[in-house]
Structures are given as structure tokens and as C-alpha cells.
Amino acid sequence: MTAAAPIVRISDDALALACGADAVAAAFAAQGCEVRRVSSRGMHRLEPLAEIDGQGFGPLAPGDVAAVLAGTSGRAIGRVEAHPFLARQQRLIFARAGITRPLSLADYAATGGWAGLEQARAIGPAATLDAVEASGLRGRGGAGFPAGTKWRTVAGAPGATKYVVCNADEGDSGTFADRMVMEGDPFLLLEGMAIAAHAVGAGRGYIYVRSEYPHAIRKLEAAIALAAPQLAPFTVEVRVGAGAYVCGEETSLLNSLEGKRGEVRAKPPLPALAGLFGRPTVVNNVLTLASVPWILANGAEAYQAIGFGRSRGTMPIQLAGNVKHGGLFEVGFGITLGELVNEIGGGTASGRPVKAVQVGGPLGAYHPPADFHLPFDYESFAAADGLIGHAGLVVFDDSADMRAQARFAMAFCAAESCGKCTPCRIGSTRGVELLDRLGASDRQPRGPDAVEALPQMRNAAKAPRGSAAEIALLEDLCETMKFGSLCALGGFTPYPVLSALRHWPEEFGA
Amino acid sequence: MAAITIEDILARHDGREGALLPILHDVQAALGYVPEAAIRAIAKALNLSRAEVHGVVSFYHDFRPEPGPRAVIKLCRAEACQARGSEALAAAVRGSDRVAIEPVYCLGLCSVGPNALIGEAVHARLDVARLTALVEALA
């Protein structure tokens, strides 16, 4: 080496660590380099990714370090910001991804941090509510409820004690954007919460993080301690979940925060009026709250100008599963599913044809390539019997067994049901049984069971049931779950089941 | 160093709103499980019935009613890892007398699976050889 030791930037995000970033960082440090641990760019195929003077190298192993420093590495990807995966993105929430050190207040302030909170304090709570409402921001947790409307309800609710609760129970498979905000830019989330608290008159906030995210928990706790002076008089505390998927549902989350079983509450009353400990409470997803500082700093019109139809602003889309170029892709609403999977994602990692894409987590529908024309926004996916949920895309190649995926959806619902309502608690188990019967290799038409054979069961089918009758029963069960369940767990489990049945009926013996 | 007692943990959370889950996490971390004696002490301190505390302990997957004798590898079995071969991996690699492989549903590393969590350490891009090595390293 001739020049002074370069500054090497490597992510300390959980995904980079899982791919071996610490060993790579140590190898650079052993060569005399100054290593800065920054957030992740979100180009996961290239992790561990090292950046030197804007040039990227990845994925690296410790043995590659000497060649990188000598300028002979075959892992060079050129200028990171010009990489096609990043160049097509429009990053508002993830503007700092890969650029700042997650726990550096200096980095945060130097990249526009706290400008949104300062603006909110300057214009006052009423104008802050107006700005969030005018931006068209919708809840990013999945339901897409207008954030401004929710905040206004809380602001107008009577009571001296109000709360801001951040739902960071990101349990959906195929999603990791919340984790990347918490690990990569924790001050952004805290700033968004402080703006919400200022707007609605809340003094205290909680961030409910799932226990499967230990790195996010540590980063948030450190960030809260560092940023306390900026947040004051608002105070925030991290609370850790305990492995229950259903606690991502807002009323179940509130019960869990109160120290109870994570059982769903019937609505009404809305959490905005009677939420945590019965007080008016804003419950928003991480990405919703993390969108707010940009809106305040840049104006509602600028945010409103991005997007598609009634879905305004950007969505951090997460490309996952069997996809070649997986990672985080933040873009305005309206990009098509096919562009995401084929152009951005590069098709499957296995190189086999794409068979199905599950959009929106375990409760989202499976879409065949015939749906690739769908623009990514709330209404278009709803019209196609799907949902965008938390914007996770899980790609499957042609080896996927769609009946097995449908069975998994029912089994997952059975394991994670809170048990409060019958369609979800019992329907999911009956669904597993039905799908097992449909998949049995030695299937014979099934006669009436002991109950169905009773004389008083006049409406029960007495003729043996073939596949068609079993499938009709499955569809009937799904309808009961969809319309009879208290929350989205039982209510949305039919999406993956019915979409698999509709698009791949031959795999169900139809 | 003296062992952390239930009383220490209860004192640490005195006056906190909604303290039951943080208390149970601390008990689980200190003892490796939540014993019946702890349930009685917690119920008394929080003015709850034993049934209420038991109900919470049994609701959440993270709290164990009995000590787990083995080290645990939590292997992700959710859809994104399924799409990347986690089911075949789980079928091919067994735990041992000293190491249990348990399912977990999503670690948020969905583009680089199959993934596993051991304590607070995360592991990605697992195949049979790498998972076997993790099992052997813990044994």
C-alpha cells in the first residue's frame, strides 16, 4: 500500500452481521484501515459490502480484503450510488441508509435530522396535524388507514394522559424494513414519534419490538439514551415482545404492553379513543412514523406529489425469498409487480422460473406471473383479491407446492391464534385437516362422520364427499373465517389459501 | 457473584406501568425458565391472581415453564426461508442430546435465508454443512 490507510465503511446491521460483516471489518482493521460501521444500503445480495471512497466491494469474506486494498479484487461493483439497484430508488425514509452511523447524533444532524421536529414545534400542533393530513400518508403496517385522521382523533379525544405507541412487531415473513429503520436510523423513528406526540399532546411513547430482533432492541435503547434531550419533554421506552405473532395486531399489542395475554380486543372502542391503559393512543407502524419527519421538513405537497392513486408517498418494498437481488427497494407507489420481481429482483435465486409471489406476509395472497401487471398500491391489490400489507414480496420458484403453502397458512394461524374468536381458533385447525385430506395420496371419497350421521343433522351431507365437495367446504370455511374473525389473523388467513386454490387448482385435486 | 433473585427483579421494576412482561423477560433470562415460585411472587407483587400470571406465561412462546436442558438454535421456518430451502435443511440436520433445533417464524433477514438465531447471534445463508457446524460448535 502506498497511500494513507483508507476509510472503510461496513454495515453493522443484523443482516450484514449474519453474513459475516464483523470478520470482514476486523480484517480491514488488521490491515490498518479505519473502519466505520454504518447502516445497510439494503443491497442484501452484496453483504458484507465494503465501501471505500464511494466504491463498493461485495460480498466479501475476510480472505478478500488483501485484494480489495491492492485494487485487484474481482468483487468490485463500481460506484455504489450508481448501482442500478439503488439508482432506480426514491429514498425518503431510507435517505440515510448506508450513509450515516446509526448511533451518531452528529451524522444525524448533518443529514437533516431533527428538521421535521423543529418545524413541528415552530408551527404548533394544529398545523402539524394539517400537514400530516394533507400529505395523504397512510398507515404502513398494512391497513393503510390515513395517519392524519387517526392523529386528529387522538388529539381531539378528552383526557390529560395520551400515548404514542410504535408497532415494531414486524412478524411478517419477507419483511425487514422496520428492522432496518430501527437498526440503521433509530433517531428517525424517535423524531417521528416526538412529532406525533407533539401533534396529539402525548407525553409518553412506547416502541413494542419483537424479541426476535435483539440488535434492533439494543440500538433503540442506546438511541433513546442519546437523544433524550432532543425528545424532551416526550419520553420513550422500548418494550420487548415475547414471540407471539398476533401481538402485531394493534389491540393485541396494547394488551401485551399492559402486561396481559396478547388477546385481541373488539373494536369499538378505537385505540385512538381508548387505547393503552384505556387512554387515547396513537398506534402507528415504524414506517408510518419514520415517514413523518420528511413530510414536516419538506412540506405535505412535496410528499403528496409522489405516488399513485390514493396511495401517496413512497413505500419501502422488501424483496425476499427465492429472489436473485433481494433487499430493500424504496420507491413511489405504482411500480408493477413484474418490474419488482423480474427487473429489480432479477428473477429467482435458483435460476428456475417464478411460480408464485406472496405479497404482504403470511396473510397475503399468492400471485402467479399472470398478475405481474398489477401496480403496487393498496387499491389495485385489493381489487385483485390480495393486499400489499407491509410490502414484503416472497418469491417462490416452480418447485413450490402450493397446497403445502396453503396448509402452512392454516397451521400458522392455528399456532398463533390468540384464541379469542372461534373462526380463527377452530377454523384454522379444521382448515389444516381439510388440506391434509386433499393432499392424501390414497384419497377415497369420505362418508359422513359420527356427528354428521346423527338423525338430527338433517342438513349435513350424507353422500360420500369427493374432492369437489371438500374444496367447497374449504371455501365455505374460508368465508366464515374472513367475515367472522375479530382481527386480520383469522380474517386474512383465507387470502393465501384461496389464492393458492384459485390459481393452482390442480394441486388441490380439483 | 450472588445469583439474581426474583426479589431483585421485582424491585427493579417497582412502580413501572405494565411491568409483567419486562419482569418475565428478566426472570426467563436469569433462570432460563419461569418457575412456579416466581409466578407466586410476581402475582403477589403486582396484585394479580396466580391464574392471571400463569395465563400470560403460557400465552407467549418465549417463556418456558421448565428449564431447557439444551442449547437452542432457532431455525427460521417462515415462508421466505421456505422459498430458500429451509424445510429440506430442517429435515437434513438434526439436533443432538445437547443442542435443540427449534422453529422460529421470521428473523427479518428474508433475502439471505435460511437463517438461524443462537442467543443474540444471527447466521444467514445456511446450508447443511454450515448448520451442522453450528450444531457441533454448541455441543
Coordinates of C-alpha atoms in Angstrom, one line a residue, chain A residues 14-15 18-19 44-45 47 163 173-174 176 179 206 210-211 213 215 218 237 239-243 256-262 319-322 358 362 394-395 405 408 416, chain B residues 16-22 25 55-56 58-63 77-84 104-112 117 119-125 130:
Chain A
A14 CA -28.1 -7.6 11.7
L15 CA -28.3 -8.9 8.1
A18 CA -25.4 -12.7 9.9
C19 CA -23.4 -12.7 6.6
H44 CA -28.5 -7.8 0.6
R45 CA -27.0 -10.0 -2.1
E47 CA -23.5 -8.1 2.0
Y163 CA -49.7 7.8 24.4
S173 CA -42.1 -13.3 6.8
G174 CA -40.5 -11.4 3.9
F176 CA -37.4 -6.3 7.3
R179 CA -35.8 -3.7 11.4
Y206 CA -43.6 3.0 23.7
R210 CA -40.4 -8.3 18.8
S211 CA -37.9 -10.4 20.8
Y213 CA -34.9 -8.6 16.8
H215 CA -30.0 -6.0 17.6
R218 CA -30.0 -2.6 21.6
E237 CA -39.4 3.3 26.3
R239 CA -40.8 -2.9 25.3
V240 CA -39.9 -6.3 24.1
G241 CA -42.5 -8.8 22.8
A242 CA -42.4 -12.5 23.7
G243 CA -42.7 -14.4 20.5
S256 CA -49.4 -7.1 25.7
L257 CA -47.9 -3.7 26.7
E258 CA -50.3 -3.6 29.6
G259 CA -48.8 -6.9 30.8
K260 CA -51.7 -9.1 29.7
R261 CA -52.1 -12.0 27.3
G262 CA -51.9 -10.7 23.8
L319 CA -37.7 -8.3 -2.0
A320 CA -37.2 -11.6 -0.3
G321 CA -37.4 -15.4 -0.6
N322 CA -36.1 -17.1 -3.7
Q358 CA -46.6 -13.9 -1.9
P362 CA -48.2 -14.8 5.9
V394 CA -41.6 -13.5 -1.1
V395 CA -40.7 -15.1 -4.4
Q405 CA -48.2 -23.4 1.3
F408 CA -48.8 -23.8 6.2
E416 CA -50.5 -18.2 16.5
Chain B
R16 CA -43.5 0.6 36.3
E17 CA -46.7 0.6 34.2
G18 CA -47.5 -2.7 32.6
A19 CA -44.5 -4.4 34.2
L20 CA -45.4 -8.0 33.8
L21 CA -43.7 -8.8 30.5
P22 CA -40.4 -7.0 31.4
H25 CA -38.3 -11.5 30.4
G55 CA -52.1 -17.2 31.7
V56 CA -49.5 -14.7 30.5
S58 CA -48.4 -19.8 28.9
F59 CA -49.6 -17.4 26.2
Y60 CA -46.1 -16.3 24.9
H61 CA -43.7 -18.7 23.2
D62 CA -40.6 -17.1 24.8
F63 CA -41.5 -18.1 28.4
R77 CA -39.2 -21.8 9.1
A78 CA -41.3 -19.0 7.7
E79 CA -42.3 -18.5 4.1
A80 CA -39.3 -16.6 2.8
C81 CA -36.9 -19.2 4.3
Q82 CA -39.1 -22.0 3.0
A83 CA -38.7 -20.5 -0.5
R84 CA -34.9 -20.8 0.0
V104 CA -38.8 -19.6 14.7
Y105 CA -41.0 -17.6 12.4
C106 CA -39.0 -14.8 10.8
L107 CA -35.8 -13.1 11.8
G108 CA -36.1 -10.3 9.3
L109 CA -33.2 -11.5 7.2
C110 CA -35.6 -12.8 4.5
S111 CA -33.4 -12.1 1.4
V112 CA -30.4 -14.2 2.6
L117 CA -30.6 -17.2 15.7
G119 CA -28.8 -16.3 21.6
E120 CA -28.4 -12.9 20.0
A121 CA -26.1 -14.1 17.2
V122 CA -27.6 -14.3 13.7
H123 CA -26.5 -16.6 11.0
A124 CA -27.5 -16.4 7.3
R125 CA -27.1 -18.3 4.1
R130 CA -22.9 -24.7 7.9

